[in-house]
DNA sequence: TGTCCACTGGAAGGGAGGGCTT
DNA sequence: AAGCCCTCCCTTCCAGTGGACA
Protein backbone atom coordinates (compact mmCIF):
# COMPACT_ATOMS: atom_id res chain seq x y z
CA UNK A 1 0.00 0.00 0.00
CA UNK A 2 1.30 3.41 -0.87
CA UNK A 3 1.50 6.05 1.80
CA UNK A 4 1.18 9.77 1.38
CA UNK A 5 1.42 12.85 3.49
CA UNK A 6 -2.37 13.03 3.52
CA UNK A 7 -2.96 9.62 5.07
CA UNK A 8 -2.93 10.69 8.66
CA UNK A 9 -5.53 13.33 7.90
CA UNK A 10 -7.65 11.22 5.61
CA UNK A 11 -8.39 8.50 8.12
CA UNK A 12 -8.98 10.89 11.00
CA UNK A 13 -12.55 10.48 12.23
CA UNK A 14 -14.62 13.47 11.18
CA UNK A 15 -16.23 15.43 13.96
CA UNK A 16 -18.83 16.81 11.60
CA UNK A 17 -21.92 14.72 11.07
CA UNK A 18 -22.30 15.83 7.49
CA UNK A 19 -21.48 18.83 5.43
CA UNK A 20 -19.73 21.43 7.54
CA UNK A 21 -21.20 24.02 5.21
CA UNK A 22 -24.29 24.26 7.41
CA UNK A 23 -22.06 26.31 9.70
CA UNK A 24 -21.03 28.68 6.95
CA UNK A 25 -22.78 32.03 6.70
CA UNK A 26 -23.81 31.30 3.10
CA UNK A 27 -26.04 28.45 4.24
CA UNK A 28 -29.69 29.47 4.43
CA UNK A 29 -31.62 27.27 6.87
CA UNK A 30 -35.25 26.32 6.23
CA UNK A 31 -36.30 28.40 9.16
CA UNK A 32 -34.63 31.67 10.13
CA UNK A 33 -34.75 32.10 13.89
CA UNK A 34 -35.61 35.35 15.66
CA UNK A 35 -36.33 37.23 12.48
CA UNK A 36 -40.05 36.50 12.24
CA UNK A 37 -41.03 40.10 12.72
CA UNK A 38 -38.74 41.39 9.96
CA UNK A 39 -39.59 38.54 7.59
CA UNK A 40 -43.30 39.13 8.03
CA UNK A 41 -42.90 42.84 7.52
CA UNK A 42 -41.01 42.40 4.27
CA UNK A 43 -43.22 39.55 3.11
CA UNK A 44 -46.31 41.67 3.58
CA UNK A 45 -44.78 44.31 1.34
CA UNK A 46 -43.55 41.88 -1.30
CA UNK A 47 -46.82 39.98 -1.38
CA UNK A 48 -48.23 42.70 -3.61
CA UNK A 49 -45.77 41.53 -6.27
CA UNK A 50 -47.47 38.15 -6.41
CA UNK A 51 -50.74 39.94 -7.11
CA UNK A 52 -49.13 41.84 -9.95
CA UNK A 53 -48.72 45.17 -8.23
CA UNK A 54 -45.46 46.96 -7.65
CA UNK A 55 -44.30 46.60 -4.06
CA UNK A 56 -42.87 49.64 -2.29
CA UNK A 57 -39.12 50.00 -2.32
CA UNK A 58 -37.52 48.83 0.90
CA UNK A 59 -34.40 49.83 2.75
CA UNK A 60 -33.05 47.32 5.22
CA UNK A 61 -30.60 48.44 7.88
CA UNK A 62 -28.65 46.43 10.41
CA UNK A 63 -25.11 45.62 11.52
CA UNK A 64 -23.20 42.77 9.89
CA UNK A 65 -24.35 39.30 10.85
CA UNK A 66 -27.86 40.35 11.82
CA UNK A 67 -29.47 38.21 9.17
CA UNK A 68 -30.19 40.83 6.49
CA UNK A 69 -28.68 38.91 3.62
CA UNK A 70 -30.02 35.60 4.87
CA UNK A 71 -33.51 37.08 5.10
CA UNK A 72 -33.30 38.55 1.61
CA UNK A 73 -32.17 35.25 0.14
CA UNK A 74 -34.71 33.33 2.16
CA UNK A 75 -37.51 35.49 0.82
CA UNK A 76 -36.19 34.93 -2.70
CA UNK A 77 -36.45 31.19 -2.11
CA UNK A 78 -39.97 31.55 -0.75
CA UNK A 79 -41.10 33.58 -3.74
CA UNK A 80 -39.70 30.95 -6.08
CA UNK A 81 -41.67 28.35 -4.13
CA UNK A 82 -44.91 30.25 -4.63
CA UNK A 83 -44.18 30.73 -8.32
CA UNK A 84 -43.47 27.04 -8.80
CA UNK A 85 -46.69 26.16 -7.05
CA UNK A 86 -48.39 28.28 -9.67
CA UNK A 87 -50.43 30.28 -7.21
CA UNK A 88 -49.07 33.67 -8.21
CA UNK A 89 -51.02 35.94 -10.51
CA UNK A 90 -47.94 37.36 -12.07
CA UNK A 91 -44.43 36.59 -13.21
CA UNK A 92 -42.02 37.74 -10.52
CA UNK A 93 -38.26 37.91 -11.00
CA UNK A 94 -36.05 38.18 -7.95
CA UNK A 95 -32.55 39.46 -8.64
CA UNK A 96 -29.95 39.46 -5.89
CA UNK A 97 -26.80 41.54 -6.36
CA UNK A 98 -24.02 41.99 -3.87
CA UNK A 99 -22.71 45.50 -4.44
CA UNK A 100 -19.47 44.73 -2.72
CA UNK A 101 -18.67 42.38 -5.57
CA UNK A 102 -20.42 44.29 -8.35
CA UNK A 103 -19.62 47.85 -7.46
CA UNK A 104 -20.01 49.87 -10.64
CA UNK A 105 -23.07 51.30 -12.38
CA UNK A 106 -22.23 49.31 -15.45
CA UNK A 107 -21.78 46.09 -13.49
CA UNK A 108 -25.10 46.33 -11.71
CA UNK A 109 -27.05 47.17 -14.87
CA UNK A 110 -25.25 44.38 -16.74
CA UNK A 111 -26.07 41.87 -14.00
CA UNK A 112 -29.74 42.77 -13.95
CA UNK A 113 -29.94 42.94 -17.74
CA UNK A 114 -28.43 39.53 -18.33
CA UNK A 115 -31.10 37.94 -16.18
CA UNK A 116 -33.52 38.76 -18.97
CA UNK A 117 -31.37 37.65 -21.88
CA UNK A 118 -31.42 33.92 -22.55
CA UNK A 119 -29.47 33.92 -25.77
CA UNK A 120 -25.81 33.78 -24.79
CA UNK A 121 -24.73 35.73 -27.88
CA UNK A 122 -26.96 38.65 -27.02
CA UNK A 123 -25.63 38.97 -23.50
CA UNK A 124 -24.28 42.29 -22.27
CA UNK A 125 -20.47 42.04 -22.16
CA UNK A 126 -18.63 42.74 -18.89
CA UNK A 127 -17.26 45.94 -20.39
CA UNK A 128 -17.20 47.84 -23.64
CA UNK A 129 -20.69 49.28 -24.03
CA UNK A 130 -21.77 52.69 -22.95
CA UNK A 131 -23.83 52.67 -19.77
CA UNK A 132 -26.67 54.26 -21.69
CA UNK A 133 -26.76 51.38 -24.10
CA UNK A 134 -26.80 48.83 -21.28
CA UNK A 135 -29.63 50.73 -19.66
CA UNK A 136 -31.62 50.78 -22.91
CA UNK A 137 -31.19 47.05 -23.52
CA UNK A 138 -32.12 46.31 -19.92
CA UNK A 139 -35.19 48.45 -20.23
CA UNK A 140 -36.26 46.82 -23.52
CA UNK A 141 -35.67 43.27 -22.37
CA UNK A 142 -37.45 43.76 -19.07
CA UNK A 143 -40.47 45.39 -20.56
CA UNK A 144 -41.28 42.64 -23.07
CA UNK A 145 -44.00 41.15 -20.86
CA UNK A 146 -45.90 42.07 -17.70
CA UNK A 147 -43.81 41.15 -14.71
CA UNK A 148 -42.64 42.41 -11.38
CA UNK A 149 -38.90 42.58 -10.92
CA UNK A 150 -37.53 42.77 -7.40
CA UNK A 151 -33.90 43.82 -7.31
CA UNK A 152 -32.02 43.29 -4.07
CA UNK A 153 -28.94 45.46 -3.76
CA UNK A 154 -26.95 44.07 -0.87
CA UNK A 155 -24.35 46.41 0.67
CA UNK A 156 -25.83 49.23 -1.37
CA UNK A 157 -23.97 51.74 0.81
CA UNK A 158 -20.66 50.49 -0.60
CA UNK A 159 -21.98 51.14 -4.05
CA UNK A 160 -23.20 54.64 -3.30
CA UNK A 161 -19.94 55.62 -1.61
CA UNK A 162 -18.03 54.45 -4.64
CA UNK A 163 -20.17 55.22 -7.63
CA UNK A 164 -22.76 57.74 -6.47
CA UNK A 165 -26.51 57.52 -6.81
CA UNK A 166 -27.04 57.98 -10.56
CA UNK A 167 -27.92 54.36 -11.09
CA UNK A 168 -30.36 54.31 -8.17
CA UNK A 169 -31.97 57.37 -9.64
CA UNK A 170 -32.42 55.68 -13.01
CA UNK A 171 -33.66 52.44 -11.48
CA UNK A 172 -36.19 54.18 -9.29
CA UNK A 173 -37.36 56.22 -12.28
CA UNK A 174 -37.46 53.39 -14.80
CA UNK A 175 -41.02 52.52 -13.79
CA UNK A 176 -42.23 55.71 -15.44
CA UNK A 177 -40.97 54.41 -18.79
CA UNK A 178 -42.22 50.85 -18.47
CA UNK A 179 -45.42 49.77 -20.13
CA UNK A 180 -45.53 46.19 -18.89
CA UNK A 181 -42.90 45.55 -16.28
CA UNK A 182 -42.59 47.00 -12.83
CA UNK A 183 -39.45 47.14 -10.78
CA UNK A 184 -38.98 47.54 -7.08
CA UNK A 185 -35.78 47.81 -5.11
CA UNK A 186 -34.62 46.40 -1.83
CA UNK A 187 -31.50 48.12 -0.56
CA UNK A 188 -29.52 46.47 2.21
CA UNK A 189 -27.01 48.48 4.18
CA UNK A 190 -25.22 48.31 7.47
CA UNK A 191 -24.71 52.02 7.47
CA UNK A 192 -27.67 54.21 8.32
CA UNK A 193 -25.92 57.36 7.23
CA UNK A 194 -25.41 56.58 3.56
CA UNK A 195 -28.85 57.92 2.67
CA UNK A 196 -27.50 61.39 3.43
CA UNK A 197 -25.41 61.08 0.28
CA UNK A 198 -28.44 60.43 -1.86
CA UNK A 199 -30.22 62.98 -3.95
CA UNK A 200 -33.41 63.85 -2.02
CA UNK A 201 -35.59 62.46 -4.82
CA UNK A 202 -33.75 59.16 -4.77
CA UNK A 203 -33.85 59.04 -1.00
CA UNK A 204 -37.58 59.44 -0.77
CA UNK A 205 -38.26 56.99 -3.59
CA UNK A 206 -35.89 54.37 -2.27
CA UNK A 207 -36.98 54.42 1.31
CA UNK A 208 -40.73 53.93 1.04
CA UNK A 209 -40.32 51.39 3.80
CA UNK A 210 -37.51 51.13 6.31
CA UNK A 211 -36.80 47.99 8.26
CA UNK A 212 -34.18 47.68 10.95
CA UNK A 213 -32.49 44.44 11.94
CA UNK A 214 -31.27 44.68 15.54
CA UNK A 215 -28.20 42.68 16.64
CA UNK A 216 -28.89 39.29 18.16
CA UNK A 217 -28.56 38.95 21.92
CA UNK A 218 -26.74 36.05 23.54
CA UNK A 219 -29.88 33.98 23.93
CA UNK A 220 -30.84 34.36 20.29
CA UNK A 221 -27.34 33.56 19.11
CA UNK A 222 -27.47 30.45 21.24
CA UNK A 223 -30.67 29.31 19.53
CA UNK A 224 -29.17 29.91 16.12
CA UNK A 225 -26.02 28.02 16.98
CA UNK A 226 -28.05 25.17 18.44
CA UNK A 227 -30.14 24.93 15.30
CA UNK A 228 -27.05 24.59 13.11
CA UNK A 229 -25.14 22.42 15.55
CA UNK A 230 -27.89 19.85 15.45
CA UNK A 231 -27.41 19.59 11.71
CA UNK A 232 -23.65 19.60 11.86
CA UNK A 233 -22.75 17.40 14.83
CA UNK A 234 -23.81 14.21 16.54
CA UNK A 235 -24.92 14.40 20.14
CA UNK A 236 -22.09 14.46 22.62
CA UNK A 237 -19.51 15.99 20.32
CA UNK A 238 -19.99 19.47 21.72
CA UNK A 239 -19.25 20.00 25.38
CA UNK A 240 -22.24 21.64 27.06
CA UNK A 241 -20.70 25.04 27.52
CA UNK A 242 -19.37 25.40 23.98
CA UNK A 243 -22.46 26.88 22.36
CA UNK A 244 -23.08 29.24 25.25
CA UNK A 245 -19.51 30.38 25.09
CA UNK A 246 -19.58 31.04 21.35
CA UNK A 247 -22.83 32.94 21.77
CA UNK A 248 -21.55 34.91 24.73
CA UNK A 249 -18.30 35.89 23.05
CA UNK A 250 -19.99 37.27 19.95
CA UNK A 251 -22.96 38.81 21.75
CA UNK A 252 -20.43 40.70 23.79
CA UNK A 253 -18.81 42.05 20.62
CA UNK A 254 -21.60 42.86 18.13
CA UNK A 255 -24.29 40.21 18.16
CA UNK A 256 -22.96 38.97 14.84
CA UNK A 257 -24.38 35.55 13.97
CA UNK A 258 -21.98 35.09 11.09
CA UNK A 259 -19.00 35.35 13.38
CA UNK A 260 -20.57 33.19 16.05
CA UNK A 261 -21.05 30.43 13.48
CA UNK A 262 -17.50 30.83 12.23
CA UNK A 263 -16.25 30.55 15.75
CA UNK A 264 -18.09 27.29 16.29
CA UNK A 265 -16.96 25.86 12.97
CA UNK A 266 -13.31 26.76 13.48
CA UNK A 267 -13.39 25.43 17.06
CA UNK A 268 -14.67 22.12 15.70
CA UNK A 269 -12.06 22.08 12.97
CA UNK A 270 -9.31 22.61 15.51
CA UNK A 271 -10.68 19.75 17.60
CA UNK A 272 -10.84 17.57 14.53
CA UNK A 273 -7.27 18.32 13.56
CA UNK A 274 -6.12 17.44 17.09
CA UNK A 275 -8.13 14.21 16.85
CA UNK A 276 -10.03 15.18 19.98
CA UNK A 277 -13.32 13.42 20.58
CA UNK A 278 -15.09 16.45 21.91
CA UNK A 279 -15.17 20.18 21.17
CA UNK A 280 -14.42 22.05 24.37
CA UNK A 281 -14.15 25.63 25.59
CA UNK A 282 -10.41 25.50 25.02
CA UNK A 283 -11.02 24.91 21.32
CA UNK A 284 -13.28 27.94 21.21
CA UNK A 285 -10.62 30.19 22.74
CA UNK A 286 -8.05 28.87 20.29
CA UNK A 287 -10.49 29.39 17.45
CA UNK A 288 -11.03 32.99 18.48
CA UNK A 289 -7.33 33.73 18.28
CA UNK A 290 -6.96 31.88 15.02
CA UNK A 291 -9.82 33.72 13.34
CA UNK A 292 -8.49 37.09 14.38
CA UNK A 293 -5.02 36.36 13.10
CA UNK A 294 -6.29 34.75 9.90
CA UNK A 295 -8.34 37.82 9.09
CA UNK A 296 -5.35 40.09 9.41
CA UNK A 297 -3.07 37.79 7.46
CA UNK A 298 -5.54 37.39 4.64
CA UNK A 299 -6.18 41.11 4.44
CA UNK A 300 -2.47 41.88 4.38
CA UNK A 301 -1.60 39.13 1.93
CA UNK A 302 -4.02 40.43 -0.66
CA UNK A 303 -2.97 44.06 -0.36
CA UNK A 304 -1.59 45.73 -3.51
CA UNK A 305 2.17 45.95 -3.45
CA UNK A 306 2.26 49.72 -2.87
CA UNK A 307 0.13 49.33 0.26
CA UNK A 308 2.33 46.48 1.44
CA UNK A 309 5.34 48.73 1.09
CA UNK A 310 3.69 51.47 3.11
CA UNK A 311 2.61 49.07 5.83
CA UNK A 312 6.04 47.48 5.91
CA UNK A 313 7.56 50.91 6.39
CA UNK A 314 5.26 51.55 9.34
CA UNK A 315 6.13 48.17 10.86
CA UNK A 316 9.85 48.67 10.38
CA UNK A 317 9.62 51.99 12.16
CA UNK A 318 7.79 50.28 14.99
CA UNK A 319 10.58 47.74 15.13
CA UNK A 320 13.10 50.55 15.40
CA UNK A 321 11.15 52.01 18.31
CA UNK A 322 9.19 54.65 16.37
CA UNK A 323 5.59 53.76 17.15
CA UNK A 324 3.77 56.96 16.16
CA UNK A 325 4.46 58.37 12.72
CA UNK A 326 3.30 61.29 10.62
CA UNK A 327 2.39 61.08 6.95
CA UNK A 328 5.74 62.67 6.17
CA UNK A 329 7.59 59.97 8.15
CA UNK A 330 5.70 57.22 6.42
CA UNK A 331 6.35 58.74 3.03
CA UNK A 332 10.07 59.06 3.54
CA UNK A 333 10.39 55.47 4.76
CA UNK A 334 8.27 54.41 1.84
CA UNK A 335 10.67 56.12 -0.53
CA UNK A 336 13.62 54.34 1.00
CA UNK A 337 11.88 51.01 0.54
CA UNK A 338 10.97 51.86 -3.05
CA UNK A 339 14.57 52.63 -3.89
CA UNK A 340 15.69 49.41 -2.20
CA UNK A 341 13.24 47.27 -4.16
CA UNK A 342 13.35 49.19 -7.42
CA UNK A 343 9.58 49.56 -7.43
CA UNK A 344 8.05 52.70 -8.85
CA UNK A 345 7.18 55.45 -6.41
CA UNK A 346 3.76 57.05 -6.09
CA UNK A 347 3.06 60.60 -4.98
CA UNK A 348 2.51 61.64 -1.39
CA UNK A 349 -1.09 62.46 -2.21
CA UNK A 350 -1.61 58.87 -3.33
CA UNK A 351 0.11 57.54 -0.21
CA UNK A 352 -2.32 59.60 1.90
CA UNK A 353 -5.18 57.74 0.25
CA UNK A 354 -3.54 54.35 0.70
CA UNK A 355 -2.97 55.10 4.38
CA UNK A 356 -6.66 56.01 4.71
CA UNK A 357 -7.54 52.68 3.09
CA UNK A 358 -5.34 50.79 5.54
CA UNK A 359 -7.02 52.74 8.32
CA UNK A 360 -10.49 51.79 7.11
CA UNK A 361 -9.44 48.15 6.98
CA UNK A 362 -8.31 48.40 10.58
CA UNK A 363 -4.73 47.49 9.70
CA UNK A 364 -3.34 50.79 10.88
CA UNK A 365 -4.90 53.49 12.95
CA UNK A 366 -4.58 57.00 11.55
CA UNK A 367 -6.15 60.11 12.93
CA UNK A 368 -5.66 63.70 11.94
CA UNK A 369 -3.86 65.65 14.59
CA UNK A 370 -2.50 69.14 14.73
CA UNK A 371 0.98 69.73 16.09
CA UNK A 372 0.55 73.49 16.13
CA UNK A 373 3.46 75.02 14.33
CA UNK A 374 4.61 71.49 13.66
CA UNK A 375 1.77 71.35 11.17
CA UNK A 376 -1.37 69.37 10.84
CA UNK A 377 -1.04 65.78 9.70
CA UNK A 378 -2.09 62.24 10.42
CA UNK A 379 -0.73 60.34 13.37
CA UNK A 380 -0.29 56.78 12.22
CA UNK A 381 0.45 53.55 14.00
CA UNK A 382 0.11 49.90 13.12
CA UNK A 383 -2.71 47.96 14.73
CA UNK A 384 -1.62 44.49 13.66
CA UNK A 385 0.90 42.13 15.26
CA UNK A 386 4.38 43.19 14.14
CA UNK A 387 6.26 39.99 13.42
CA UNK A 388 3.46 37.91 11.90
CA UNK A 389 2.41 40.71 9.59
CA UNK A 390 5.95 41.46 8.54
CA UNK A 391 6.49 37.83 7.67
CA UNK A 392 3.39 37.79 5.48
CA UNK A 393 4.41 40.96 3.63
CA UNK A 394 7.93 39.71 2.99
CA UNK A 395 6.55 36.60 1.32
CA UNK A 396 5.69 38.81 -1.63
CA UNK A 397 8.30 37.99 -4.27
CA UNK A 398 8.55 41.63 -5.36
CA UNK A 399 9.72 42.60 -1.91
CA UNK A 400 12.47 40.02 -1.73
CA UNK A 401 15.31 42.60 -1.57
CA UNK A 402 13.94 43.72 1.80
CA UNK A 403 14.31 40.38 3.54
CA UNK A 404 17.25 41.29 5.71
CA UNK A 405 16.72 45.03 5.52
CA UNK A 406 16.26 47.15 8.62
CA UNK A 407 15.81 50.86 9.02
CA UNK A 408 17.20 53.07 11.76
CA UNK A 409 16.05 56.37 13.17
CA UNK A 410 18.32 58.55 11.03
CA UNK A 411 16.85 57.10 7.88
CA UNK A 412 13.35 58.21 8.75
CA UNK A 413 14.61 61.75 9.13
CA UNK A 414 15.85 61.93 5.53
C1' DT B 1 -4.28 87.64 18.41
C1' DG B 2 -2.35 86.39 14.34
C1' DT B 3 1.00 83.42 12.04
C1' DC B 4 2.41 79.51 9.96
C1' DC B 5 3.48 74.59 9.58
C1' DA B 6 2.66 70.13 7.23
C1' DC B 7 -0.28 68.39 5.77
C1' DT B 8 -5.58 66.99 4.40
C1' DG B 9 -8.72 65.84 1.09
C1' DG B 10 -11.55 67.54 -2.92
C1' DA B 11 -11.46 68.28 -7.96
C1' DA B 12 -10.02 67.52 -12.40
C1' DG B 13 -7.88 65.05 -15.54
C1' DG B 14 -4.47 61.73 -17.85
C1' DG B 15 -3.42 57.39 -19.58
C1' DA B 16 -3.28 52.38 -19.58
C1' DG B 17 -6.02 48.40 -20.10
C1' DG B 18 -10.12 46.10 -20.70
C1' DG B 19 -13.62 45.54 -24.38
C1' DC B 20 -17.07 46.65 -28.07
C1' DT B 21 -18.53 48.61 -32.85
C1' DT B 22 -18.09 49.84 -37.47
C1' DA C 1 -7.80 49.68 -37.84
C1' DA C 2 -9.90 53.46 -35.86
C1' DG C 3 -13.01 55.17 -32.75
C1' DC C 4 -15.67 54.63 -28.88
C1' DC C 5 -16.73 53.69 -23.71
C1' DC C 6 -15.75 52.41 -18.82
C1' DT C 7 -12.78 51.47 -14.86
C1' DC C 8 -8.65 51.75 -12.26
C1' DC C 9 -4.70 53.87 -10.65
C1' DC C 10 -2.42 57.69 -10.43
C1' DT C 11 -0.83 62.85 -10.75
C1' DT C 12 -1.19 67.77 -10.23
C1' DC C 13 -3.15 71.62 -8.17
C1' DC C 14 -4.83 73.91 -4.37
C1' DA C 15 -7.95 75.93 -0.80
C1' DG C 16 -8.54 74.82 3.86
C1' DT C 17 -7.18 73.90 8.73
C1' DG C 18 -6.12 72.90 14.21
C1' DG C 19 -3.47 74.57 17.35
C1' DA C 20 1.48 75.68 19.41
C1' DC C 21 3.99 79.51 19.49
C1' DA C 22 5.57 84.51 19.11
PDB file of C-alpha atoms (C1' of nucleotides) in Angstrom, chain C residues 5-6 8-12 15-21:
ATOM      1  C1'  DC C   5     -16.730  53.688 -23.707  1.00  0.00           C
ATOM      2  C1'  DC C   6     -15.749  52.413 -18.818  1.00  0.00           C
ATOM      3  C1'  DC C   8      -8.646  51.750 -12.260  1.00  0.00           C
ATOM      4  C1'  DC C   9      -4.701  53.874 -10.653  1.00  0.00           C
ATOM      5  C1'  DC C  10      -2.419  57.689 -10.425  1.00  0.00           C
ATOM      6  C1'  DT C  11      -0.827  62.848 -10.750  1.00  0.00           C
ATOM      7  C1'  DT C  12      -1.193  67.771 -10.226  1.00  0.00           C
ATOM      8  C1'  DA C  15      -7.949  75.932  -0.801  1.00  0.00           C
ATOM      9  C1'  DG C  16      -8.535  74.820   3.860  1.00  0.00           C
ATOM     10  C1'  DT C  17      -7.181  73.898   8.733  1.00  0.00           C
ATOM     11  C1'  DG C  18      -6.116  72.898  14.212  1.00  0.00           C
ATOM     12  C1'  DG C  19      -3.470  74.570  17.352  1.00  0.00           C
ATOM     13  C1'  DA C  20       1.479  75.684  19.406  1.00  0.00           C
ATOM     14  C1'  DC C  21       3.990  79.506  19.491  1.00  0.00           C
TER      15       DC C  21
END
